[in-house]
């Protein structure tokens, strides 16, 4: 679940669960606060366009417990209503796909995204990929994911169904 879409309790559960033995409670709260402050970009006059494909597993994992997941699913519904956000779910029924190697983010920097950078995250660090041929590879993978993911409307219906099951 991308940090720009997380609610506070979900963010805290994710951050606490990802190597919390190495972080103090103060460090965890600092990271949660930082994650929430980044979300202020949604309130800008011209927020950046955000297209997200989430795996269905991210919606079903009980990260932080049922109430935390319920709050997160409600947040996703609200985020999906924003005009600058496109949210699609990659269902369990999707066969092999280019997202199997892990999560990545493509950032367009500057007017008309003249520079694109890909971030790839692991448990201990993030890599920044800016070689144009590599960025193109990630862009093609993302477009393929969008093609096989549920439509925005069907993604919303899945989230609503999961909410009713909690």
mmCIF file of C-alpha atoms in Angstrom:
data_model
loop_
_atom_site.group_PDB
_atom_site.id
_atom_site.type_symbol
_atom_site.label_atom_id
_atom_site.label_comp_id
_atom_site.label_asym_id
_atom_site.label_seq_id
_atom_site.Cartn_x
_atom_site.Cartn_y
_atom_site.Cartn_z
ATOM 1 C CA UNK A 1 0.000 0.000 0.000
ATOM 2 C CA UNK A 2 1.700 3.184 -1.138
ATOM 3 C CA UNK A 3 2.437 5.665 1.661
ATOM 4 C CA UNK A 4 0.557 8.453 -0.145
ATOM 5 C CA UNK A 5 -2.642 6.434 0.308
ATOM 6 C CA UNK A 6 -2.223 5.248 3.897
ATOM 7 C CA UNK A 7 -4.242 6.443 6.855
ATOM 8 C CA UNK A 8 -2.464 7.106 10.148
ATOM 9 C CA UNK A 9 -3.235 3.830 11.934
ATOM 10 C CA UNK A 10 -2.402 1.733 8.897
ATOM 11 C CA UNK A 11 0.858 3.643 8.368
ATOM 12 C CA UNK A 12 1.784 3.074 12.008
ATOM 13 C CA UNK A 13 1.028 -0.665 11.723
ATOM 14 C CA UNK A 14 3.109 -0.978 8.535
ATOM 15 C CA UNK A 15 6.054 0.971 9.925
ATOM 16 C CA UNK A 16 5.948 -0.867 13.244
ATOM 17 C CA UNK A 17 5.840 -4.237 11.487
ATOM 18 C CA UNK A 18 8.707 -3.539 9.114
ATOM 19 C CA UNK A 19 11.785 -3.938 11.262
ATOM 20 C CA UNK A 20 10.493 -2.158 14.368
ATOM 21 C CA UNK A 21 13.095 -3.912 16.500
ATOM 22 C CA UNK A 22 15.587 -1.558 14.862
ATOM 23 C CA UNK A 23 13.520 1.582 15.555
ATOM 24 C CA UNK A 24 12.544 3.329 18.732
ATOM 25 C CA UNK A 25 8.897 4.282 19.329
ATOM 26 C CA UNK A 26 9.945 7.900 18.734
ATOM 27 C CA UNK A 27 11.487 6.999 15.354
ATOM 28 C CA UNK A 28 8.307 5.162 14.378
ATOM 29 C CA UNK A 29 6.146 8.184 15.239
ATOM 30 C CA UNK A 30 8.515 10.473 13.331
ATOM 31 C CA UNK A 31 8.192 8.283 10.249
ATOM 32 C CA UNK A 32 4.384 8.137 10.571
ATOM 33 C CA UNK A 33 4.271 11.926 10.886
ATOM 34 C CA UNK A 34 6.505 12.358 7.845
ATOM 35 C CA UNK A 35 4.365 9.971 5.795
ATOM 36 C CA UNK A 36 1.204 11.906 6.684
ATOM 37 C CA UNK A 37 2.824 15.287 5.931
ATOM 38 C CA UNK A 38 3.739 14.060 2.432
ATOM 39 C CA UNK A 39 0.044 13.501 1.822
ATOM 40 C CA UNK A 40 -0.546 17.251 1.935
ATOM 41 C CA UNK A 41 0.263 17.250 -1.767
ATOM 42 C CA UNK A 42 -3.310 15.996 -2.280
ATOM 43 C CA UNK A 43 -4.538 19.380 -1.024
ATOM 44 C CA UNK A 44 -2.485 21.447 -3.473
ATOM 45 C CA UNK A 45 -4.258 23.523 -6.091
ATOM 46 C CA UNK A 46 -2.753 21.379 -8.870
ATOM 47 C CA UNK A 47 -1.773 18.086 -7.214
ATOM 48 C CA UNK A 48 0.352 15.649 -9.190
ATOM 49 C CA UNK A 49 -1.426 12.909 -11.109
ATOM 50 C CA UNK A 50 -1.145 9.605 -9.251
ATOM 51 C CA UNK A 51 -1.885 6.224 -10.837
ATOM 52 C CA UNK A 52 -1.731 3.237 -8.503
ATOM 53 C CA UNK A 53 -2.140 -0.482 -9.078
ATOM 54 C CA UNK A 54 -2.467 -2.360 -5.784
ATOM 55 C CA UNK A 55 -2.369 -6.112 -5.457
ATOM 56 C CA UNK A 56 -5.521 -7.594 -3.938
ATOM 57 C CA UNK A 57 -3.402 -9.120 -1.177
ATOM 58 C CA UNK A 58 -2.660 -5.623 0.147
ATOM 59 C CA UNK A 59 -6.385 -5.127 0.718
ATOM 60 C CA UNK A 60 -6.949 -8.480 2.379
ATOM 61 C CA UNK A 61 -3.909 -8.590 4.685
ATOM 62 C CA UNK A 62 -5.100 -7.737 8.202
ATOM 63 C CA UNK A 63 -2.248 -5.314 8.829
ATOM 64 C CA UNK A 64 -2.922 -3.805 12.253
ATOM 65 C CA UNK A 65 -6.163 -5.783 12.691
ATOM 66 C CA UNK A 66 -9.689 -5.564 11.307
ATOM 67 C CA UNK A 67 -10.464 -2.018 12.439
ATOM 68 C CA UNK A 68 -7.195 -0.691 11.061
ATOM 69 C CA UNK A 69 -7.866 -2.358 7.708
ATOM 70 C CA UNK A 70 -11.447 -1.039 7.716
ATOM 71 C CA UNK A 71 -10.103 2.498 8.219
ATOM 72 C CA UNK A 72 -7.556 1.971 5.455
ATOM 73 C CA UNK A 73 -10.160 0.699 2.999
ATOM 74 C CA UNK A 74 -12.344 3.729 3.769
ATOM 75 C CA UNK A 75 -9.326 5.961 3.128
ATOM 76 C CA UNK A 76 -8.742 4.219 -0.220
ATOM 77 C CA UNK A 77 -12.359 4.870 -1.193
ATOM 78 C CA UNK A 78 -11.932 8.563 -0.362
ATOM 79 C CA UNK A 79 -8.635 8.763 -2.244
ATOM 80 C CA UNK A 80 -10.156 7.064 -5.298
ATOM 81 C CA UNK A 81 -12.746 9.868 -5.388
ATOM 82 C CA UNK A 82 -10.056 12.502 -5.885
ATOM 83 C CA UNK A 83 -9.796 13.626 -9.510
ATOM 84 C CA UNK A 84 -5.989 13.346 -9.612
ATOM 85 C CA UNK A 85 -5.887 9.723 -8.420
ATOM 86 C CA UNK A 86 -6.436 6.592 -10.479
ATOM 87 C CA UNK A 87 -6.714 3.470 -8.309
ATOM 88 C CA UNK A 88 -6.856 -0.031 -9.749
ATOM 89 C CA UNK A 89 -6.662 -3.398 -8.043
ATOM 90 C CA UNK A 90 -4.705 -6.311 -9.475
ATOM 91 C CA UNK A 91 -6.950 -9.262 -8.549
ATOM 92 C CA UNK A 92 -5.810 -12.643 -7.324
ATOM 93 C CA UNK A 93 -7.254 -14.043 -10.551
ATOM 94 C CA UNK A 94 -4.608 -12.238 -12.646
ATOM 95 C CA UNK A 95 -2.128 -14.681 -14.084
ATOM 96 C CA UNK A 96 1.612 -14.006 -14.219
ATOM 97 C CA UNK A 97 2.355 -10.326 -14.441
ATOM 98 C CA UNK A 98 5.287 -7.909 -14.382
ATOM 99 C CA UNK A 99 4.578 -6.831 -10.782
ATOM 100 C CA UNK A 100 5.738 -10.148 -9.390
ATOM 101 C CA UNK A 101 9.244 -8.866 -8.768
ATOM 102 C CA UNK A 102 8.044 -6.327 -6.217
ATOM 103 C CA UNK A 103 6.763 -2.819 -5.773
ATOM 104 C CA UNK A 104 8.109 0.170 -7.647
ATOM 105 C CA UNK A 105 7.162 3.807 -8.090
ATOM 106 C CA UNK A 106 7.629 5.875 -11.228
ATOM 107 C CA UNK A 107 8.082 9.578 -10.558
ATOM 108 C CA UNK A 108 7.788 12.180 -13.275
ATOM 109 C CA UNK A 109 9.903 15.188 -12.380
ATOM 110 C CA UNK A 110 9.522 18.647 -13.872
ATOM 111 C CA UNK A 111 7.085 20.103 -16.354
ATOM 112 C CA UNK A 112 5.570 17.376 -18.534
ATOM 113 C CA UNK A 113 7.644 14.790 -16.625
ATOM 114 C CA UNK A 114 10.753 15.521 -18.671
ATOM 115 C CA UNK A 115 12.734 13.396 -16.223
ATOM 116 C CA UNK A 116 11.409 10.103 -14.930
ATOM 117 C CA UNK A 117 12.909 8.210 -12.027
ATOM 118 C CA UNK A 118 11.895 4.830 -10.664
ATOM 119 C CA UNK A 119 12.200 3.992 -6.989
ATOM 120 C CA UNK A 120 12.482 0.359 -5.966
ATOM 121 C CA UNK A 121 12.136 -0.392 -2.271
ATOM 122 C CA UNK A 122 13.487 -3.178 -0.111
ATOM 123 C CA UNK A 123 13.583 -3.783 3.622
ATOM 124 C CA UNK A 124 16.797 -1.834 4.120
ATOM 125 C CA UNK A 125 17.011 0.712 1.311
ATOM 126 C CA UNK A 126 15.569 2.252 -1.812
ATOM 127 C CA UNK A 127 17.188 2.344 -5.224
ATOM 128 C CA UNK A 128 16.716 5.115 -7.719
ATOM 129 C CA UNK A 129 16.736 4.068 -11.351
ATOM 130 C CA UNK A 130 17.183 6.840 -13.907
ATOM 131 C CA UNK A 131 18.744 5.110 -16.904
ATOM 132 C CA UNK A 132 16.186 5.828 -19.678
ATOM 133 C CA UNK A 133 16.099 2.243 -20.981
ATOM 134 C CA UNK A 134 15.480 0.922 -17.454
ATOM 135 C CA UNK A 135 12.791 3.540 -16.784
ATOM 136 C CA UNK A 136 11.144 2.538 -20.076
ATOM 137 C CA UNK A 137 11.135 -1.083 -18.914
ATOM 138 C CA UNK A 138 9.353 -0.115 -15.676
ATOM 139 C CA UNK A 139 6.912 2.118 -17.586
ATOM 140 C CA UNK A 140 6.013 -0.746 -19.903
ATOM 141 C CA UNK A 141 5.557 -3.054 -16.901
ATOM 142 C CA UNK A 142 3.268 -0.521 -15.240
ATOM 143 C CA UNK A 143 1.150 -0.113 -18.360
ATOM 144 C CA UNK A 144 0.812 -3.902 -18.560
ATOM 145 C CA UNK A 145 -0.288 -3.979 -14.914
ATOM 146 C CA UNK A 146 -2.909 -1.316 -15.643
ATOM 147 C CA UNK A 147 -4.193 -3.385 -18.569
ATOM 148 C CA UNK A 148 -4.708 -6.554 -16.524
ATOM 149 C CA UNK A 149 -5.898 -4.858 -13.314
ATOM 150 C CA UNK A 150 -9.566 -4.273 -12.617
ATOM 151 C CA UNK A 151 -11.029 -1.045 -13.965
ATOM 152 C CA UNK A 152 -11.293 1.836 -11.508
ATOM 153 C CA UNK A 153 -15.019 1.162 -11.157
ATOM 154 C CA UNK A 154 -14.572 -2.575 -10.567
ATOM 155 C CA UNK A 155 -11.709 -1.850 -8.169
ATOM 156 C CA UNK A 156 -14.029 0.356 -6.144
ATOM 157 C CA UNK A 157 -16.650 -2.416 -6.088
ATOM 158 C CA UNK A 158 -14.056 -4.870 -4.769
ATOM 159 C CA UNK A 159 -13.065 -2.470 -1.986
ATOM 160 C CA UNK A 160 -16.750 -1.981 -1.084
ATOM 161 C CA UNK A 161 -17.247 -5.755 -0.964
ATOM 162 C CA UNK A 162 -14.218 -6.214 1.267
ATOM 163 C CA UNK A 163 -15.504 -3.481 3.567
ATOM 164 C CA UNK A 164 -18.825 -5.298 3.892
ATOM 165 C CA UNK A 165 -16.957 -8.494 4.891
ATOM 166 C CA UNK A 166 -15.056 -6.840 7.748
#
